[in-house]
CSV table of C-alpha atoms in Angstrom, one decimal:
chain,number,residue,atom,x,y,z
A,1,UNK,CA,84.1,113.6,50.4
A,2,UNK,CA,86.5,116.2,52.2
A,3,UNK,CA,90.1,115.6,51.6
A,4,UNK,CA,90.7,115.1,55.5
A,5,UNK,CA,88.0,112.5,55.6
A,6,UNK,CA,89.8,110.8,52.7
A,7,UNK,CA,93.2,110.8,54.6
A,8,UNK,CA,91.6,109.6,57.8
A,9,UNK,CA,90.2,106.6,55.9
A,10,UNK,CA,93.3,105.7,54.2
A,11,UNK,CA,95.3,106.0,57.5
A,12,UNK,CA,92.8,103.7,59.1
A,13,UNK,CA,93.0,101.1,56.4
A,14,UNK,CA,96.8,101.3,56.7
A,15,UNK,CA,97.0,100.9,60.4
A,16,UNK,CA,93.9,98.5,60.7
A,17,UNK,CA,92.0,101.0,62.7
A,18,UNK,CA,88.3,102.0,62.6
A,19,UNK,CA,87.3,105.8,62.8
A,20,UNK,CA,83.9,106.5,64.2
A,21,UNK,CA,82.1,109.7,65.4
A,22,UNK,CA,81.8,108.8,69.0
A,23,UNK,CA,83.8,106.1,70.8
A,24,UNK,CA,81.5,103.7,72.7
A,25,UNK,CA,82.6,101.7,75.8
A,26,UNK,CA,85.4,99.4,75.1
A,27,UNK,CA,86.1,100.9,71.6
A,28,UNK,CA,89.0,102.7,70.2
A,29,UNK,CA,88.7,105.7,68.0
A,30,UNK,CA,91.8,107.5,66.5
A,31,UNK,CA,91.4,110.9,64.7
A,32,UNK,CA,93.7,112.5,62.5
A,33,UNK,CA,93.5,116.1,63.4
A,34,UNK,CA,96.1,118.0,61.4
A,35,UNK,CA,98.8,117.2,58.7
A,36,UNK,CA,100.9,118.8,56.1
A,37,UNK,CA,97.6,120.2,54.6
A,38,UNK,CA,97.4,122.8,57.3
A,39,UNK,CA,99.7,125.6,56.5
A,40,UNK,CA,101.5,126.3,59.7
A,41,UNK,CA,104.7,124.5,58.2
A,42,UNK,CA,105.3,120.9,57.6
A,43,UNK,CA,106.5,120.3,61.3
A,44,UNK,CA,103.9,119.7,63.8
A,45,UNK,CA,105.2,118.3,67.1
A,46,UNK,CA,104.6,117.7,69.8
A,47,UNK,CA,101.0,118.2,70.8
A,48,UNK,CA,99.2,118.8,74.0
A,49,UNK,CA,95.5,118.7,74.8
A,50,UNK,CA,93.3,120.0,77.6
A,51,UNK,CA,89.5,119.8,78.4
A,52,UNK,CA,88.4,123.3,79.2
A,53,UNK,CA,85.9,124.0,82.0
A,54,UNK,CA,83.2,125.0,79.4
A,55,UNK,CA,83.5,121.5,77.8
A,56,UNK,CA,85.7,122.7,74.8
A,57,UNK,CA,88.9,120.8,74.0
A,58,UNK,CA,91.9,123.0,73.4
A,59,UNK,CA,95.0,121.6,71.5
A,60,UNK,CA,98.4,123.3,71.1
A,61,UNK,CA,101.6,122.2,69.0
A,62,UNK,CA,104.7,124.0,68.0
A,63,UNK,CA,105.1,124.3,64.1
A,64,UNK,CA,107.3,125.5,61.3
A,65,UNK,CA,109.9,124.4,58.6
A,66,UNK,CA,111.2,121.9,61.0
A,67,UNK,CA,112.5,121.1,64.6
A,68,UNK,CA,115.4,123.5,64.4
A,69,UNK,CA,113.9,126.2,62.1
A,70,UNK,CA,114.1,129.8,63.6
A,71,UNK,CA,110.6,130.9,62.6
A,72,UNK,CA,108.4,128.7,64.6
A,73,UNK,CA,105.4,129.3,66.6
A,74,UNK,CA,103.0,127.9,69.1
A,75,UNK,CA,99.5,127.0,67.6
A,76,UNK,CA,96.2,126.4,69.2
A,77,UNK,CA,93.1,125.0,67.9
A,78,UNK,CA,89.5,124.4,69.5
A,79,UNK,CA,87.1,121.7,69.4
A,80,UNK,CA,83.9,123.3,70.7
A,81,UNK,CA,81.7,121.2,73.0
A,82,UNK,CA,79.3,119.2,70.9
A,83,UNK,CA,80.9,119.7,67.5
A,84,UNK,CA,83.2,117.6,65.4
A,85,UNK,CA,85.4,120.0,63.5
A,86,UNK,CA,88.4,121.6,65.1
A,87,UNK,CA,88.9,125.4,64.4
A,88,UNK,CA,91.8,126.4,62.0
A,89,UNK,CA,95.1,126.6,64.1
A,90,UNK,CA,96.1,130.3,65.1
A,91,UNK,CA,99.6,131.2,66.2
A,92,UNK,CA,99.2,132.2,69.9
A,93,UNK,CA,102.9,132.3,70.9
A,94,UNK,CA,106.1,133.5,68.9
A,95,UNK,CA,109.5,135.0,69.4
A,96,UNK,CA,110.6,137.4,66.8
A,97,UNK,CA,114.3,136.7,67.4
A,98,UNK,CA,114.3,132.9,68.6
A,99,UNK,CA,112.9,129.6,67.9
A,100,UNK,CA,110.2,128.2,70.2
A,101,UNK,CA,109.4,124.7,71.0
A,102,UNK,CA,107.4,122.2,73.2
A,103,UNK,CA,104.1,123.8,74.5
A,104,UNK,CA,101.7,122.6,77.2
A,105,UNK,CA,98.2,123.9,78.0
A,106,UNK,CA,96.7,123.4,81.4
A,107,UNK,CA,93.7,124.7,83.0
A,108,UNK,CA,94.1,125.3,86.8
A,109,UNK,CA,91.3,124.7,89.4
A,110,UNK,CA,90.7,128.3,89.5
A,111,UNK,CA,89.9,128.4,86.0
A,112,UNK,CA,93.1,130.1,84.7
A,113,UNK,CA,94.6,128.5,81.5
A,114,UNK,CA,98.4,128.4,81.6
A,115,UNK,CA,100.2,128.0,78.5
A,116,UNK,CA,104.0,126.8,79.1
A,117,UNK,CA,106.5,126.8,76.2
A,118,UNK,CA,110.1,126.5,75.1
A,119,UNK,CA,112.2,129.3,73.7
A,120,UNK,CA,115.4,128.3,72.4
A,121,UNK,CA,118.1,130.9,72.3
A,122,UNK,CA,120.8,129.0,70.4
A,123,UNK,CA,121.2,126.2,67.9
A,124,UNK,CA,120.4,123.2,70.2
A,125,UNK,CA,117.8,122.6,72.9
A,126,UNK,CA,120.3,122.9,75.8
A,127,UNK,CA,120.2,126.6,75.3
A,128,UNK,CA,116.4,126.9,76.0
A,129,UNK,CA,114.3,128.5,78.6
A,130,UNK,CA,110.7,128.1,79.6
A,131,UNK,CA,108.0,130.9,79.0
A,132,UNK,CA,104.4,131.2,80.2
A,133,UNK,CA,101.2,133.0,79.2
A,134,UNK,CA,97.8,132.9,80.8
A,135,UNK,CA,94.3,133.1,79.8
A,136,UNK,CA,91.3,134.2,81.6
A,137,UNK,CA,88.7,133.5,78.9
A,138,UNK,CA,89.2,129.9,78.1
A,139,UNK,CA,91.9,130.4,75.6
A,140,UNK,CA,90.1,133.1,73.5
A,141,UNK,CA,92.9,135.8,74.4
A,142,UNK,CA,96.3,135.3,76.0
A,143,UNK,CA,98.4,137.6,78.1
A,144,UNK,CA,102.0,138.6,77.1
A,145,UNK,CA,104.8,136.2,77.5
A,146,UNK,CA,107.0,136.1,80.6
A,147,UNK,CA,110.0,133.9,81.1
A,148,UNK,CA,109.1,131.3,84.0
A,149,UNK,CA,112.6,130.0,84.2
A,150,UNK,CA,115.9,131.9,83.2
A,151,UNK,CA,118.3,128.9,83.9
A,152,UNK,CA,119.7,127.9,80.5
A,153,UNK,CA,118.8,124.5,79.3
A,154,UNK,CA,115.5,124.2,80.9
A,155,UNK,CA,112.5,122.9,79.0
A,156,UNK,CA,108.9,121.7,79.6
A,157,UNK,CA,106.8,119.0,78.1
A,158,UNK,CA,104.2,117.3,80.5
A,159,UNK,CA,101.1,118.6,82.0
A,160,UNK,CA,101.0,119.8,85.6
A,161,UNK,CA,99.2,117.8,88.3
A,162,UNK,CA,97.5,119.2,91.5
A,163,UNK,CA,98.6,117.7,94.8
A,164,UNK,CA,96.6,116.9,97.8
A,165,UNK,CA,97.8,120.0,99.5
A,166,UNK,CA,96.6,122.2,96.8
A,167,UNK,CA,99.8,123.0,95.2
A,168,UNK,CA,100.6,122.7,91.5
A,169,UNK,CA,103.6,120.5,90.4
A,170,UNK,CA,104.9,121.5,87.0
A,171,UNK,CA,107.2,118.9,85.3
A,172,UNK,CA,110.5,120.4,83.7
A,173,UNK,CA,113.9,119.2,82.8
A,174,UNK,CA,117.4,120.3,82.2
A,175,UNK,CA,119.1,119.3,79.0
A,176,UNK,CA,122.8,119.4,78.7
A,177,UNK,CA,125.3,118.8,75.7
A,178,UNK,CA,125.6,120.6,72.1
A,179,UNK,CA,124.4,117.5,70.3
A,180,UNK,CA,121.1,117.8,68.1
A,181,UNK,CA,121.0,113.9,68.4
A,182,UNK,CA,121.9,113.3,72.1
A,183,UNK,CA,121.3,114.5,75.7
A,184,UNK,CA,124.2,114.6,78.1
A,185,UNK,CA,124.4,112.1,80.9
A,186,UNK,CA,124.0,114.7,83.5
A,187,UNK,CA,120.6,115.8,81.9
A,188,UNK,CA,118.0,115.6,84.7
A,189,UNK,CA,114.2,116.2,85.5
A,190,UNK,CA,113.0,118.4,88.2
A,191,UNK,CA,109.7,120.4,89.0
A,192,UNK,CA,108.4,123.7,89.9
A,193,UNK,CA,105.9,124.0,92.8
A,194,UNK,CA,103.2,126.4,92.7
A,195,UNK,CA,101.5,127.9,95.7
A,196,UNK,CA,98.3,129.3,94.5
A,197,UNK,CA,97.7,131.5,97.6
A,198,UNK,CA,101.2,132.9,97.4
A,199,UNK,CA,101.2,133.0,93.7
A,200,UNK,CA,104.8,132.0,93.7
A,201,UNK,CA,106.9,129.1,92.2
A,202,UNK,CA,109.6,127.2,93.6
A,203,UNK,CA,112.1,124.8,92.5
A,204,UNK,CA,112.3,121.0,93.6
A,205,UNK,CA,115.3,118.8,93.8
A,206,UNK,CA,116.1,117.0,90.7
A,207,UNK,CA,115.9,113.4,89.5
A,208,UNK,CA,119.4,112.2,88.7
A,209,UNK,CA,120.2,108.9,86.9
A,210,UNK,CA,123.3,107.3,85.6
A,211,UNK,CA,122.7,108.0,82.0
A,212,UNK,CA,120.4,111.2,82.4
A,213,UNK,CA,116.8,111.5,82.2
A,214,UNK,CA,114.2,114.0,80.9
A,215,UNK,CA,110.5,114.8,80.3
A,216,UNK,CA,109.2,113.5,83.8
A,217,UNK,CA,105.6,112.5,84.2
A,218,UNK,CA,104.5,112.3,87.7
A,219,UNK,CA,101.5,111.2,89.6
A,220,UNK,CA,100.5,111.4,93.5
A,221,UNK,CA,100.0,107.8,94.7
A,222,UNK,CA,98.8,109.1,98.2
A,223,UNK,CA,99.1,112.3,100.0
A,224,UNK,CA,102.8,113.4,99.7
A,225,UNK,CA,103.9,110.1,98.1
A,226,UNK,CA,104.7,110.6,94.2
A,227,UNK,CA,106.1,108.5,91.5
A,228,UNK,CA,107.6,109.7,88.2
A,229,UNK,CA,108.4,108.0,85.0
A,230,UNK,CA,110.8,109.9,82.8
A,231,UNK,CA,112.3,109.6,79.1
A,232,UNK,CA,115.8,108.3,79.2
A,233,UNK,CA,118.6,110.2,78.3
A,234,UNK,CA,121.3,109.3,75.6
A,235,UNK,CA,121.1,109.2,71.9
A,236,UNK,CA,119.0,107.1,69.1
A,237,UNK,CA,121.3,104.4,68.4
A,238,UNK,CA,119.5,101.0,68.1
A,239,UNK,CA,120.4,100.1,71.7
A,240,UNK,CA,118.7,97.4,73.9
A,241,UNK,CA,119.6,98.8,77.4
A,242,UNK,CA,117.1,101.7,77.3
A,243,UNK,CA,114.4,101.9,79.9
A,244,UNK,CA,111.9,104.4,81.3
A,245,UNK,CA,113.5,105.9,84.3
A,246,UNK,CA,111.5,105.8,87.8
A,247,UNK,CA,111.8,107.8,90.8
A,248,UNK,CA,109.9,108.4,94.0
A,249,UNK,CA,109.1,111.2,96.4
A,250,UNK,CA,107.7,111.1,99.8
A,251,UNK,CA,107.7,114.8,100.5
A,252,UNK,CA,105.2,116.2,98.0
A,253,UNK,CA,107.7,116.2,95.1
A,254,UNK,CA,110.2,118.4,96.8
A,255,UNK,CA,113.1,115.8,96.7
A,256,UNK,CA,113.2,112.7,94.8
A,257,UNK,CA,115.3,109.3,94.9
A,258,UNK,CA,117.8,108.4,92.3
A,259,UNK,CA,116.2,107.5,89.0
A,260,UNK,CA,116.3,103.8,88.2
A,261,UNK,CA,115.5,101.7,85.3
A,262,UNK,CA,111.8,100.6,85.3
A,263,UNK,CA,110.6,97.4,83.6
A,264,UNK,CA,109.5,99.3,80.7
A,265,UNK,CA,111.6,99.9,77.4
A,266,UNK,CA,112.3,103.3,76.1
A,267,UNK,CA,113.7,104.3,72.7
A,268,UNK,CA,114.6,107.8,73.9
A,269,UNK,CA,110.9,108.9,73.4
A,270,UNK,CA,108.5,110.7,75.6
A,271,UNK,CA,106.1,108.9,78.0
A,272,UNK,CA,103.1,110.0,79.8
A,273,UNK,CA,101.5,108.7,83.2
A,274,UNK,CA,98.2,109.5,84.8
A,275,UNK,CA,95.9,108.3,87.7
A,276,UNK,CA,92.5,107.6,86.7
A,277,UNK,CA,89.3,108.4,88.6
A,278,UNK,CA,89.0,104.4,89.1
A,279,UNK,CA,92.3,104.6,91.1
A,280,UNK,CA,94.4,102.8,88.2
A,281,UNK,CA,97.7,104.2,86.8
A,282,UNK,CA,97.8,104.6,83.2
A,283,UNK,CA,101.1,104.7,81.2
A,284,UNK,CA,101.6,105.7,77.7
A,285,UNK,CA,104.9,104.7,76.0
A,286,UNK,CA,106.6,103.2,73.0
A,287,UNK,CA,106.8,99.4,73.8
A,288,UNK,CA,110.4,99.3,72.2
A,289,UNK,CA,114.1,99.8,72.9
A,290,UNK,CA,114.9,101.6,69.6
A,291,UNK,CA,111.7,102.5,67.6
A,292,UNK,CA,108.7,104.7,68.3
A,293,UNK,CA,106.4,101.9,67.5
A,294,UNK,CA,104.2,100.5,68.9
A,295,UNK,CA,102.4,103.2,71.0
A,296,UNK,CA,101.1,101.3,73.9
A,297,UNK,CA,99.0,102.0,76.9
A,298,UNK,CA,99.6,99.9,80.3
A,299,UNK,CA,97.4,99.8,83.2
A,300,UNK,CA,98.4,99.1,86.8
A,301,UNK,CA,95.4,98.4,89.3
A,302,UNK,CA,97.6,98.5,92.4
A,303,UNK,CA,99.2,101.9,92.3
A,304,UNK,CA,102.6,101.0,90.6
A,305,UNK,CA,103.2,97.6,92.2
A,306,UNK,CA,102.3,95.5,89.2
A,307,UNK,CA,101.3,96.2,85.5
A,308,UNK,CA,99.3,93.2,84.4
A,309,UNK,CA,97.5,94.8,81.3
A,310,UNK,CA,98.8,96.5,78.3
A,311,UNK,CA,97.4,97.1,74.8
A,312,UNK,CA,98.9,98.8,71.7
A,313,UNK,CA,97.0,102.1,70.6
A,314,UNK,CA,98.8,101.8,67.3
A,315,UNK,CA,101.4,99.5,65.8
A,316,UNK,CA,103.1,98.4,62.5
A,317,UNK,CA,105.9,100.4,60.6
A,318,UNK,CA,105.9,104.2,61.3
A,319,UNK,CA,106.7,106.7,64.1
A,320,UNK,CA,104.1,107.3,66.8
A,321,UNK,CA,105.7,109.7,69.3
A,322,UNK,CA,105.5,112.1,72.1
A,323,UNK,CA,102.0,111.0,73.8
A,324,UNK,CA,100.1,113.2,76.2
A,325,UNK,CA,97.2,111.7,78.1
A,326,UNK,CA,94.3,113.2,79.8
A,327,UNK,CA,91.0,111.8,81.3
A,328,UNK,CA,87.9,113.9,80.2
A,329,UNK,CA,85.0,114.6,82.4
A,330,UNK,CA,83.1,111.7,81.0
A,331,UNK,CA,85.6,109.1,81.9
A,332,UNK,CA,87.1,108.6,78.3
A,333,UNK,CA,90.7,108.8,77.9
A,334,UNK,CA,92.4,111.0,75.3
A,335,UNK,CA,96.0,110.5,73.9
A,336,UNK,CA,97.5,113.0,71.5
A,337,UNK,CA,100.5,111.9,69.6
A,338,UNK,CA,102.4,112.7,66.4
A,339,UNK,CA,103.3,110.5,63.4
A,340,UNK,CA,104.6,110.7,59.8
A,341,UNK,CA,107.9,112.1,60.7
A,342,UNK,CA,106.4,114.7,63.1
A,343,UNK,CA,104.0,116.1,60.5
A,344,UNK,CA,100.5,114.8,61.7
A,345,UNK,CA,98.8,115.4,64.9
A,346,UNK,CA,96.5,112.5,66.0
A,347,UNK,CA,94.1,111.8,68.9
A,348,UNK,CA,93.1,108.6,70.2
A,349,UNK,CA,90.1,108.0,72.4
A,350,UNK,CA,89.3,105.1,74.4
A,351,UNK,CA,88.5,104.0,78.1
A,352,UNK,CA,89.8,101.5,80.6
A,353,UNK,CA,87.4,98.8,79.5
A,354,UNK,CA,89.2,98.9,76.1
A,355,UNK,CA,92.6,98.6,77.8
A,356,UNK,CA,91.1,95.5,79.9
A,357,UNK,CA,89.9,93.8,76.8
A,358,UNK,CA,93.5,93.6,75.6
A,359,UNK,CA,94.4,91.4,78.7
C-alpha cells in the first residue's frame, strides 16, 4: 500500500469520513492531496483550485518553511482529466528577494489562465502587493510576473467572477497594522474590475466596517446587484462577537454598502461564496466564533434571504481552514482547504443533494 493511501485511510478513520474513487450523487468524498511528505517545505497554505477548459484540475498553494519565511514560492499541480494522481508540485512563482503568499488560479472565458499572488516586501502582510502571471497553454508555461497593484498592504485571496456585463471582478483587500497576529480596524475589502475589451483594470470603492474586514467573496445575484461575504478583521483571541461581514452593491461592484455582521460566526478565518447552476447560493465557512472547526457549508435557495440548510464537511478537533469552492462542469462542488497546522492540502467533493440531506 502506498504511503499516501495509508495516510488517507488514517485521516478518514480519525475524522469519520469515507474515501472513494468517485463521489456519487448525495455523497461526500475527501481527498488528502499533499502533506509534509511533499518536499516544498512543511508549510502548504492556502490552496486554490481551477477546472481548466481541457477538463484538467489545476491546484496552487504557497509553500516554504513557514508563513513568514523568506524563501517561499507558489507551487502548481495538475490532475489530468480521467486520472487519479496529482502531478508533483512545481514552483511557478518566486521572488529572489521577498516572500510570496496567497495564490489564486483562474481561467477567464477567453481561455487565458491568470495566476494572482501576494509578494510581501517587509516583515508583515501589511507590506504586501499583488503580482500576476498568465498562461496561454493551460498552465503548462507561465509568463513573467508583473505587479498588478502597487499600493502597499494589498493582498488577494478569492477567485474572480464574471459579471453579467462581461467584466471580471477580482476580490482584493487592504490589510493594515504591523502585528503578525491581528489586522487593523481600518482593514477593508475592495475589488478590481477588468474590461476584457480595453484590457484594463479599475479600482472599485471599498467595503468598510467597524472592526475591519478582509478577503471578500462576491456573487452577482442579478444583473448589477451583488453581495459579498468577508472575513472579519481583528485578532485570534477566543471572542464571541465575531461574525462574517456582509455588504451589497447595486452598481456592478463599483461601490458597496457598509459591511455589517451577518448571521454567521467567523473565527477570523477565510470564507467562500458561490452561486450554483441551480441558482442557489453556497457559503463555506468555519461555524465557530473562535476555532477553525467545523468546516461547514450552507445553502440558500432564495438568493441570500434565508439559509435553511447547512452541513459540516469535516468536524472534530483540528484546524480546517481557508476553504475555496468551485462548481465543476459535471455539477459537482469542490472545496479545497488546509489542515494539520497548515501542512496538508485537502479536497472535498460533493453535490447539492449531499448538502440537502443534512437538513
